[in-house]
Structure formats: C-alpha cells, structure tokens
Amino acid sequence: MMQTEHALGLFGGTFDPIHYGHLRLAETAREALSLEKVRFIPAGLPPHRDAPGASAEHRLAMARLATEDNPAFEVDPAEVEAAQASFTILTLERLRAELGPKRPLVLLLGVDALLGLPTWKRWNELFDFAHVAVANRPGYSLDSARMSPELAELTHRRHGTLDALEGRPAGSLVQFSMTPLAISATDIRARRGAGQSLRYLLPQPVVDYISLHQLYI
Ligand code: ATP
C-alpha cells in the first residue's frame, strides 16, 4: 500500500533576530497546511543583503531559544555552518537528497520575500524541489501589477489550492493568511539601538540573550 509522506515546512531567513512575526507565520503555516514540522533555516552569509547585525552563531542560538518549546519546530544549522553564501536552491537540493523524492516540502515565505524571488539564484528551479506557501505581511501585497512579468507569470502558472500540497512533493504556490503582525527585525534592531524596550515583540529568552551578549548596540 502506498504511504503518504507528511509535508515538511522549510523556513529560511536571516532571523536577525527571530521575532513573533516569524514564529506566528510558522505556527499558522503548520496548522493551515497540515505540516508535520517546520524547519527553521537561519542563513549563514545572506547573499542579498548587508552583513547581519549579529553573527551567524548568535542568530542560530536565538532561533534555537525561540523554538525550543514547540515540538513541531526544529532548527537546521547547515547554512550557518557552511562557509559559503547561503542559497535556498542549494539547501533544497541537499534536503531533497536527504529526505527522498516523495516527501512534500513547503518553502514558507512572507509576501515581501516572494516579491524578491527573481533575485534568487536559479529561482525558476525552486518549484522542482518544493512547493511555496506565502503569508501576508503588513505593507506588502501580492499584486501582480507590482511583479516582474516573469514572477507574475510564474505565480499564475503555479497557483494551487491547499490540497495540492498533499499529493505531490513540489510544484505549487499557495497562499495562507496569518494574523497580521507588523514586526520586523529592522525595527527591533533600531529600537535596541535607541535603548528602547523589545518586550513582547519577540520571546523573552531571546530578549535576554540580546542583552546578555550586548547585540545590536
Ligand atoms: P529585516 O527587517 O532584517 O529585513 P525580517 O523581519 O524581514 O528582517 P527575515 O529574517 O528577513 O526577517 O525574514 C524571514 C522570512 O520571514 C521572510 O520570508 C519574511 O517575509 C518573513 N517575515 C518576517 N517578518 C514577518 C512578518 N512580520 N509577517 C510575515 N512574514 C514575515
């Protein structure tokens, strides 16, 4: 008898630092998309942006602290441990090889990240390895008028419903909605730089870690 393999969510980011926007996105995706687990993958050296405010080791430690009380969350240190720049397509190739061809993989993105997809290495190939699920984020909309023609075409062609994730290992784009949270790591770093409180924007163990290690000042 054929056995269905449960979908695994993959959630990459700089997580500089990880905050409730990230955690709520992952929890909502887990529930809405029936994911068995969500694997957080902090980027080592992100290719698309300035050097992060905190080292890869600190960002990994904060991701671990923030997720340790949720049995459905796990943290993958591979991008942090790799010496070279982090590219999602290479991570997907590695995970496919590790997890086999049948397991549905779902790459989780906020809308802002989806809009930036055409700048990613080999972005056209992402759907060969995974599905993509996109969450709303305040300040951004999934409006095809704002997309490059290539991205508009791809999102139209790949668009699927939630049940598309169950039967196939990769290939569909779905949307899910989360309680809108206008929290960003940029804002958190700016508050910290200005000496303001970070409480209730991110888990308290992460707030304490930032203080202890004097990050972002
Ligand atoms: P920065 O402000 O430094 O750019 P960020 O808060 O956007 O950081 P990232 O680590 O760059 O965090 O984001 C990782 C992923 O989480 C991306 O796919 C992004 O779209 C998503 N994300 C981050 N914050 C939110 C939020 N508040 N709501 C929805 N998605 C979010």
PDB file of C-alpha atoms and ligand atoms in Angstrom:
ATOM      1  CA  MET A   1       0.000   0.000   0.000  1.00  0.00           C
ATOM      2  CA  MET A   2       1.235   3.460  -0.812  1.00  0.00           C
ATOM      3  CA  GLN A   3       2.141   5.504   2.186  1.00  0.00           C
ATOM      4  CA  THR A   4       1.619   9.248   2.160  1.00  0.00           C
ATOM      5  CA  GLU A   5       4.535  11.200   3.477  1.00  0.00           C
ATOM      6  CA  HIS A   6       3.770  14.192   5.622  1.00  0.00           C
ATOM      7  CA  ALA A   7       4.713  17.635   4.422  1.00  0.00           C
ATOM      8  CA  LEU A   8       7.697  19.411   5.944  1.00  0.00           C
ATOM      9  CA  GLY A   9       7.770  23.208   6.132  1.00  0.00           C
ATOM     10  CA  LEU A  10      11.073  24.941   5.429  1.00  0.00           C
ATOM     11  CA  PHE A  11      11.514  28.452   6.713  1.00  0.00           C
ATOM     12  CA  GLY A  12      14.676  30.323   5.861  1.00  0.00           C
ATOM     13  CA  GLY A  13      15.606  33.809   6.924  1.00  0.00           C
ATOM     14  CA  THR A  14      18.299  35.975   8.375  1.00  0.00           C
ATOM     15  CA  PHE A  15      16.492  35.885  11.732  1.00  0.00           C
ATOM     16  CA  ASP A  16      18.486  38.909  12.882  1.00  0.00           C
ATOM     17  CA  PRO A  17      16.828  38.478  15.383  1.00  0.00           C
ATOM     18  CA  ILE A  18      13.977  35.938  15.193  1.00  0.00           C
ATOM     19  CA  HIS A  19      10.665  37.520  16.323  1.00  0.00           C
ATOM     20  CA  TYR A  20       6.949  36.822  16.745  1.00  0.00           C
ATOM     21  CA  GLY A  21       6.258  37.625  13.058  1.00  0.00           C
ATOM     22  CA  HIS A  22       8.434  34.628  12.141  1.00  0.00           C
ATOM     23  CA  LEU A  23       7.080  32.367  14.863  1.00  0.00           C
ATOM     24  CA  ARG A  24       3.452  33.142  14.163  1.00  0.00           C
ATOM     25  CA  LEU A  25       3.988  32.630  10.417  1.00  0.00           C
ATOM     26  CA  ALA A  26       5.487  29.192  11.104  1.00  0.00           C
ATOM     27  CA  GLU A  27       2.768  28.162  13.552  1.00  0.00           C
ATOM     28  CA  THR A  28      -0.012  29.331  11.238  1.00  0.00           C
ATOM     29  CA  ALA A  29       1.567  27.507   8.300  1.00  0.00           C
ATOM     30  CA  ARG A  30       1.919  24.324  10.342  1.00  0.00           C
ATOM     31  CA  GLU A  31      -1.759  24.361  11.171  1.00  0.00           C
ATOM     32  CA  ALA A  32      -3.186  25.665   7.881  1.00  0.00           C
ATOM     33  CA  LEU A  33      -1.041  23.458   5.643  1.00  0.00           C
ATOM     34  CA  SER A  34      -1.029  20.373   7.899  1.00  0.00           C
ATOM     35  CA  LEU A  35       2.752  20.345   8.103  1.00  0.00           C
ATOM     36  CA  GLU A  36       4.319  17.681  10.243  1.00  0.00           C
ATOM     37  CA  LYS A  37       7.141  20.004  11.260  1.00  0.00           C
ATOM     38  CA  VAL A  38       8.599  23.383  10.390  1.00  0.00           C
ATOM     39  CA  ARG A  39      12.350  23.506   9.981  1.00  0.00           C
ATOM     40  CA  PHE A  40      13.859  26.950  10.561  1.00  0.00           C
ATOM     41  CA  ILE A  41      16.995  27.504   8.499  1.00  0.00           C
ATOM     42  CA  PRO A  42      18.968  30.601   9.522  1.00  0.00           C
ATOM     43  CA  ALA A  43      21.072  31.936   6.657  1.00  0.00           C
ATOM     44  CA  GLY A  44      24.819  31.941   7.116  1.00  0.00           C
ATOM     45  CA  LEU A  45      26.046  34.701   4.852  1.00  0.00           C
ATOM     46  CA  PRO A  46      22.925  36.012   3.128  1.00  0.00           C
ATOM     47  CA  PRO A  47      23.766  36.943  -0.483  1.00  0.00           C
ATOM     48  CA  HIS A  48      21.068  39.588  -0.936  1.00  0.00           C
ATOM     49  CA  ARG A  49      21.703  41.990   1.847  1.00  0.00           C
ATOM     50  CA  ASP A  50      24.155  43.764   4.088  1.00  0.00           C
ATOM     51  CA  ALA A  51      26.018  41.803   6.718  1.00  0.00           C
ATOM     52  CA  PRO A  52      23.634  40.918   9.560  1.00  0.00           C
ATOM     53  CA  GLY A  53      23.840  42.802  12.844  1.00  0.00           C
ATOM     54  CA  ALA A  54      24.543  39.601  14.784  1.00  0.00           C
ATOM     55  CA  SER A  55      26.906  36.755  13.873  1.00  0.00           C
ATOM     56  CA  ALA A  56      25.561  33.541  12.393  1.00  0.00           C
ATOM     57  CA  GLU A  57      26.266  31.751  15.676  1.00  0.00           C
ATOM     58  CA  HIS A  58      24.215  34.270  17.666  1.00  0.00           C
ATOM     59  CA  ARG A  59      21.352  34.146  15.151  1.00  0.00           C
ATOM     60  CA  LEU A  60      21.358  30.346  15.316  1.00  0.00           C
ATOM     61  CA  ALA A  61      21.368  30.399  19.122  1.00  0.00           C
ATOM     62  CA  MET A  62      18.429  32.846  19.166  1.00  0.00           C
ATOM     63  CA  ALA A  63      16.471  30.666  16.694  1.00  0.00           C
ATOM     64  CA  ARG A  64      17.036  27.679  18.985  1.00  0.00           C
ATOM     65  CA  LEU A  65      15.915  29.588  22.079  1.00  0.00           C
ATOM     66  CA  ALA A  66      12.789  30.858  20.334  1.00  0.00           C
ATOM     67  CA  THR A  67      11.672  27.456  19.039  1.00  0.00           C
ATOM     68  CA  GLU A  68      12.641  25.025  21.787  1.00  0.00           C
ATOM     69  CA  ASP A  69       9.227  24.970  23.443  1.00  0.00           C
ATOM     70  CA  ASN A  70       7.438  23.877  20.252  1.00  0.00           C
ATOM     71  CA  PRO A  71       7.851  20.170  19.434  1.00  0.00           C
ATOM     72  CA  ALA A  72       6.834  20.825  15.820  1.00  0.00           C
ATOM     73  CA  PHE A  73       9.670  23.313  15.280  1.00  0.00           C
ATOM     74  CA  GLU A  74      13.250  22.377  14.530  1.00  0.00           C
ATOM     75  CA  VAL A  75      16.341  24.363  13.587  1.00  0.00           C
ATOM     76  CA  ASP A  76      18.719  23.368  10.811  1.00  0.00           C
ATOM     77  CA  PRO A  77      22.240  24.742  11.353  1.00  0.00           C
ATOM     78  CA  ALA A  78      23.599  23.699   7.934  1.00  0.00           C
ATOM     79  CA  GLU A  79      23.577  27.148   6.277  1.00  0.00           C
ATOM     80  CA  VAL A  80      25.196  28.726   9.329  1.00  0.00           C
ATOM     81  CA  GLU A  81      27.868  26.045   9.424  1.00  0.00           C
ATOM     82  CA  ALA A  82      28.633  26.259   5.695  1.00  0.00           C
ATOM     83  CA  ALA A  83      31.465  28.591   4.824  1.00  0.00           C
ATOM     84  CA  GLN A  84      29.937  29.882   1.589  1.00  0.00           C
ATOM     85  CA  ALA A  85      26.990  32.216   0.979  1.00  0.00           C
ATOM     86  CA  SER A  86      23.544  30.710   1.593  1.00  0.00           C
ATOM     87  CA  PHE A  87      21.394  29.961  -1.434  1.00  0.00           C
ATOM     88  CA  THR A  88      17.952  28.445  -0.987  1.00  0.00           C
ATOM     89  CA  ILE A  89      18.220  26.322  -4.124  1.00  0.00           C
ATOM     90  CA  LEU A  90      21.339  24.584  -2.775  1.00  0.00           C
ATOM     91  CA  THR A  91      19.608  23.946   0.547  1.00  0.00           C
ATOM     92  CA  LEU A  92      16.619  22.475  -1.292  1.00  0.00           C
ATOM     93  CA  GLU A  93      18.887  20.184  -3.310  1.00  0.00           C
ATOM     94  CA  ARG A  94      20.521  18.992  -0.110  1.00  0.00           C
ATOM     95  CA  LEU A  95      17.203  18.388   1.653  1.00  0.00           C
ATOM     96  CA  ARG A  96      15.771  16.533  -1.340  1.00  0.00           C
ATOM     97  CA  ALA A  97      18.767  14.231  -1.323  1.00  0.00           C
ATOM     98  CA  GLU A  98      18.380  13.760   2.439  1.00  0.00           C
ATOM     99  CA  LEU A  99      14.609  13.261   2.566  1.00  0.00           C
ATOM    100  CA  GLY A 100      13.968  11.404  -0.689  1.00  0.00           C
ATOM    101  CA  PRO A 101      11.887  12.324  -3.742  1.00  0.00           C
ATOM    102  CA  LYS A 102       8.379  11.828  -2.300  1.00  0.00           C
ATOM    103  CA  ARG A 103       8.193  13.963   0.808  1.00  0.00           C
ATOM    104  CA  PRO A 104       6.218  17.152   0.175  1.00  0.00           C
ATOM    105  CA  LEU A 105       8.443  20.121   1.021  1.00  0.00           C
ATOM    106  CA  VAL A 106       6.873  23.536   1.503  1.00  0.00           C
ATOM    107  CA  LEU A 107       9.043  26.626   1.431  1.00  0.00           C
ATOM    108  CA  LEU A 108       7.453  29.305   3.641  1.00  0.00           C
ATOM    109  CA  LEU A 109       7.779  32.955   2.635  1.00  0.00           C
ATOM    110  CA  GLY A 110       6.290  36.304   3.566  1.00  0.00           C
ATOM    111  CA  VAL A 111       4.941  38.317   0.618  1.00  0.00           C
ATOM    112  CA  ASP A 112       7.985  40.613   0.648  1.00  0.00           C
ATOM    113  CA  ALA A 113      10.243  37.606   0.172  1.00  0.00           C
ATOM    114  CA  LEU A 114       8.102  36.297  -2.676  1.00  0.00           C
ATOM    115  CA  LEU A 115       8.350  39.659  -4.448  1.00  0.00           C
ATOM    116  CA  GLY A 116      12.131  39.371  -4.228  1.00  0.00           C
ATOM    117  CA  LEU A 117      12.224  35.864  -5.696  1.00  0.00           C
ATOM    118  CA  PRO A 118      13.555  36.887  -9.141  1.00  0.00           C
ATOM    119  CA  THR A 119      16.804  37.978  -7.494  1.00  0.00           C
ATOM    120  CA  TRP A 120      17.418  34.483  -6.093  1.00  0.00           C
ATOM    121  CA  LYS A 121      19.922  32.116  -7.643  1.00  0.00           C
ATOM    122  CA  ARG A 122      18.197  29.658 -10.056  1.00  0.00           C
ATOM    123  CA  TRP A 123      14.793  30.845  -8.862  1.00  0.00           C
ATOM    124  CA  ASN A 124      12.984  29.171 -11.722  1.00  0.00           C
ATOM    125  CA  GLU A 125      14.071  25.790 -10.386  1.00  0.00           C
ATOM    126  CA  LEU A 126      12.726  26.235  -6.856  1.00  0.00           C
ATOM    127  CA  PHE A 127       9.421  24.609  -7.776  1.00  0.00           C
ATOM    128  CA  ASP A 128      11.204  21.469  -8.961  1.00  0.00           C
ATOM    129  CA  PHE A 129      12.200  20.871  -5.356  1.00  0.00           C
ATOM    130  CA  ALA A 130       9.418  22.319  -3.218  1.00  0.00           C
ATOM    131  CA  HIS A 131       6.023  23.932  -3.023  1.00  0.00           C
ATOM    132  CA  VAL A 132       5.949  27.563  -1.942  1.00  0.00           C
ATOM    133  CA  ALA A 133       3.464  28.920   0.610  1.00  0.00           C
ATOM    134  CA  VAL A 134       3.134  32.668   1.013  1.00  0.00           C
ATOM    135  CA  ALA A 135       1.892  34.559   4.072  1.00  0.00           C
ATOM    136  CA  ASN A 136       0.534  38.104   4.139  1.00  0.00           C
ATOM    137  CA  ARG A 137       2.718  40.779   5.708  1.00  0.00           C
ATOM    138  CA  PRO A 138       1.628  44.337   6.551  1.00  0.00           C
ATOM    139  CA  GLY A 139       2.954  46.821   3.993  1.00  0.00           C
ATOM    140  CA  TYR A 140       3.220  44.345   1.116  1.00  0.00           C
ATOM    141  CA  SER A 141       0.658  42.920  -1.276  1.00  0.00           C
ATOM    142  CA  LEU A 142       0.647  40.054  -3.686  1.00  0.00           C
ATOM    143  CA  ASP A 143      -0.333  42.283  -6.559  1.00  0.00           C
ATOM    144  CA  SER A 144       0.789  41.005  -9.933  1.00  0.00           C
ATOM    145  CA  ALA A 145       0.916  44.593 -11.230  1.00  0.00           C
ATOM    146  CA  ARG A 146       3.911  45.108  -8.947  1.00  0.00           C
ATOM    147  CA  MET A 147       5.697  41.970 -10.046  1.00  0.00           C
ATOM    148  CA  SER A 148       8.135  41.497 -12.854  1.00  0.00           C
ATOM    149  CA  PRO A 149       6.411  39.792 -15.835  1.00  0.00           C
ATOM    150  CA  GLU A 150       8.372  36.597 -15.129  1.00  0.00           C
ATOM    151  CA  LEU A 151       7.250  36.465 -11.497  1.00  0.00           C
ATOM    152  CA  ALA A 152       3.640  37.313 -12.399  1.00  0.00           C
ATOM    153  CA  GLU A 153       3.649  34.514 -14.953  1.00  0.00           C
ATOM    154  CA  LEU A 154       5.163  32.032 -12.514  1.00  0.00           C
ATOM    155  CA  THR A 155       2.766  32.819  -9.665  1.00  0.00           C
ATOM    156  CA  HIS A 156      -0.165  32.499 -12.059  1.00  0.00           C
ATOM    157  CA  ARG A 157       1.048  29.227 -13.540  1.00  0.00           C
ATOM    158  CA  ARG A 158       1.986  27.625 -10.219  1.00  0.00           C
ATOM    159  CA  HIS A 159      -1.023  28.827  -8.253  1.00  0.00           C
ATOM    160  CA  GLY A 160      -2.730  25.973  -6.429  1.00  0.00           C
ATOM    161  CA  THR A 161      -5.113  25.168  -3.601  1.00  0.00           C
ATOM    162  CA  LEU A 162      -4.089  23.767  -0.240  1.00  0.00           C
ATOM    163  CA  ASP A 163      -4.880  20.178  -1.209  1.00  0.00           C
ATOM    164  CA  ALA A 164      -2.251  20.469  -3.976  1.00  0.00           C
ATOM    165  CA  LEU A 165       0.367  20.166  -1.221  1.00  0.00           C
ATOM    166  CA  GLU A 166      -0.742  16.745  -0.049  1.00  0.00           C
ATOM    167  CA  GLY A 167      -0.488  14.663  -3.154  1.00  0.00           C
ATOM    168  CA  ARG A 168       2.707  15.927  -4.747  1.00  0.00           C
ATOM    169  CA  PRO A 169       6.195  16.613  -3.425  1.00  0.00           C
ATOM    170  CA  ALA A 170       6.682  20.012  -5.115  1.00  0.00           C
ATOM    171  CA  GLY A 171       5.437  22.453  -7.730  1.00  0.00           C
ATOM    172  CA  SER A 172       2.545  24.535  -6.365  1.00  0.00           C
ATOM    173  CA  LEU A 173       2.240  28.033  -4.960  1.00  0.00           C
ATOM    174  CA  VAL A 174      -0.355  28.526  -2.226  1.00  0.00           C
ATOM    175  CA  GLN A 175      -1.312  31.420  -0.005  1.00  0.00           C
ATOM    176  CA  PHE A 176      -2.283  31.314   3.636  1.00  0.00           C
ATOM    177  CA  SER A 177      -3.292  34.095   5.950  1.00  0.00           C
ATOM    178  CA  MET A 178      -1.929  34.858   9.379  1.00  0.00           C
ATOM    179  CA  THR A 179      -2.854  37.464  11.973  1.00  0.00           C
ATOM    180  CA  PRO A 180      -1.070  40.492  10.508  1.00  0.00           C
ATOM    181  CA  LEU A 181       1.939  41.425  12.605  1.00  0.00           C
ATOM    182  CA  ALA A 182       3.908  44.491  11.592  1.00  0.00           C
ATOM    183  CA  ILE A 183       7.039  43.304  13.370  1.00  0.00           C
ATOM    184  CA  SER A 184      10.382  43.386  11.595  1.00  0.00           C
ATOM    185  CA  ALA A 185      13.930  42.612  12.632  1.00  0.00           C
ATOM    186  CA  THR A 186      14.987  46.013  11.263  1.00  0.00           C
ATOM    187  CA  ASP A 187      12.590  47.748  13.651  1.00  0.00           C
ATOM    188  CA  ILE A 188      13.780  45.595  16.561  1.00  0.00           C
ATOM    189  CA  ARG A 189      17.430  46.458  15.864  1.00  0.00           C
ATOM    190  CA  ALA A 190      16.540  50.158  15.627  1.00  0.00           C
ATOM    191  CA  ARG A 191      14.685  50.065  18.962  1.00  0.00           C
ATOM    192  CA  ARG A 192      17.605  48.346  20.597  1.00  0.00           C
ATOM    193  CA  GLY A 193      19.989  50.919  19.151  1.00  0.00           C
ATOM    194  CA  ALA A 194      17.780  53.657  20.608  1.00  0.00           C
ATOM    195  CA  GLY A 195      17.747  51.961  24.014  1.00  0.00           C
ATOM    196  CA  GLN A 196      14.028  51.111  23.833  1.00  0.00           C
ATOM    197  CA  SER A 197      12.250  48.051  25.186  1.00  0.00           C
ATOM    198  CA  LEU A 198      11.954  44.934  23.000  1.00  0.00           C
ATOM    199  CA  ARG A 199       9.490  43.123  25.245  1.00  0.00           C
ATOM    200  CA  TYR A 200       6.503  41.434  23.583  1.00  0.00           C
ATOM    201  CA  LEU A 201       7.974  41.757  20.082  1.00  0.00           C
ATOM    202  CA  LEU A 202       9.968  38.542  20.461  1.00  0.00           C
ATOM    203  CA  PRO A 203      10.227  35.748  23.027  1.00  0.00           C
ATOM    204  CA  GLN A 204      11.683  36.839  26.358  1.00  0.00           C
ATOM    205  CA  PRO A 205      14.579  34.317  26.267  1.00  0.00           C
ATOM    206  CA  VAL A 206      15.700  35.978  23.024  1.00  0.00           C
ATOM    207  CA  VAL A 207      15.350  39.452  24.557  1.00  0.00           C
ATOM    208  CA  ASP A 208      17.512  38.252  27.460  1.00  0.00           C
ATOM    209  CA  TYR A 209      20.059  36.734  25.069  1.00  0.00           C
ATOM    210  CA  ILE A 210      20.342  40.052  23.191  1.00  0.00           C
ATOM    211  CA  SER A 211      21.008  41.887  26.472  1.00  0.00           C
ATOM    212  CA  LEU A 212      23.467  39.308  27.759  1.00  0.00           C
ATOM    213  CA  HIS A 213      25.550  39.370  24.581  1.00  0.00           C
ATOM    214  CA  GLN A 214      25.105  43.092  24.013  1.00  0.00           C
ATOM    215  CA  LEU A 215      23.847  42.597  20.472  1.00  0.00           C
ATOM    216  CA  TYR A 216      22.664  45.410  18.189  1.00  0.00           C
ATOM    217  CA  ILE A 217      24.156  48.289  20.140  1.00  0.00           C
TER     218      ILE A 217
HETATM  219  P1  ATP B   1      14.742  42.516   8.281  1.00  0.00           P
HETATM  220  O1  ATP B   1      13.837  43.562   8.880  1.00  0.00           O
HETATM  221  O2  ATP B   1      16.123  42.468   8.895  1.00  0.00           O
HETATM  222  O3  ATP B   1      14.734  42.514   6.771  1.00  0.00           O
HETATM  223  P2  ATP B   1      12.683  40.473   8.655  1.00  0.00           P
HETATM  224  O4  ATP B   1      11.948  40.845   9.903  1.00  0.00           O
HETATM  225  O5  ATP B   1      12.050  40.769   7.335  1.00  0.00           O
HETATM  226  O6  ATP B   1      14.153  41.087   8.720  1.00  0.00           O
HETATM  227  P3  ATP B   1      13.821  37.964   7.715  1.00  0.00           P
HETATM  228  O7  ATP B   1      14.674  37.062   8.532  1.00  0.00           O
HETATM  229  O8  ATP B   1      14.445  38.751   6.632  1.00  0.00           O
HETATM  230  O9  ATP B   1      13.049  38.940   8.772  1.00  0.00           O
HETATM  231  O10 ATP B   1      12.561  37.187   7.169  1.00  0.00           O
HETATM  232  C1  ATP B   1      12.477  35.797   7.013  1.00  0.00           C
HETATM  233  C2  ATP B   1      11.129  35.452   6.427  1.00  0.00           C
HETATM  234  O11 ATP B   1      10.087  35.820   7.341  1.00  0.00           O
HETATM  235  C3  ATP B   1      10.791  36.149   5.109  1.00  0.00           C
HETATM  236  O12 ATP B   1      10.133  35.212   4.267  1.00  0.00           O
HETATM  237  C4  ATP B   1       9.845  37.261   5.540  1.00  0.00           C
HETATM  238  O13 ATP B   1       8.945  37.588   4.509  1.00  0.00           O
HETATM  239  C5  ATP B   1       9.114  36.622   6.703  1.00  0.00           C
HETATM  240  N1  ATP B   1       8.635  37.591   7.702  1.00  0.00           N
HETATM  241  C6  ATP B   1       9.400  38.304   8.562  1.00  0.00           C
HETATM  242  N2  ATP B   1       8.638  39.059   9.362  1.00  0.00           N
HETATM  243  C7  ATP B   1       7.346  38.841   9.006  1.00  0.00           C
HETATM  244  C8  ATP B   1       6.070  39.361   9.469  1.00  0.00           C
HETATM  245  N3  ATP B   1       6.010  40.254  10.451  1.00  0.00           N
HETATM  246  N4  ATP B   1       4.957  38.905   8.854  1.00  0.00           N
HETATM  247  C9  ATP B   1       5.042  37.993   7.836  1.00  0.00           C
HETATM  248  N5  ATP B   1       6.206  37.478   7.357  1.00  0.00           N
HETATM  249  C10 ATP B   1       7.337  37.893   7.936  1.00  0.00           C
END
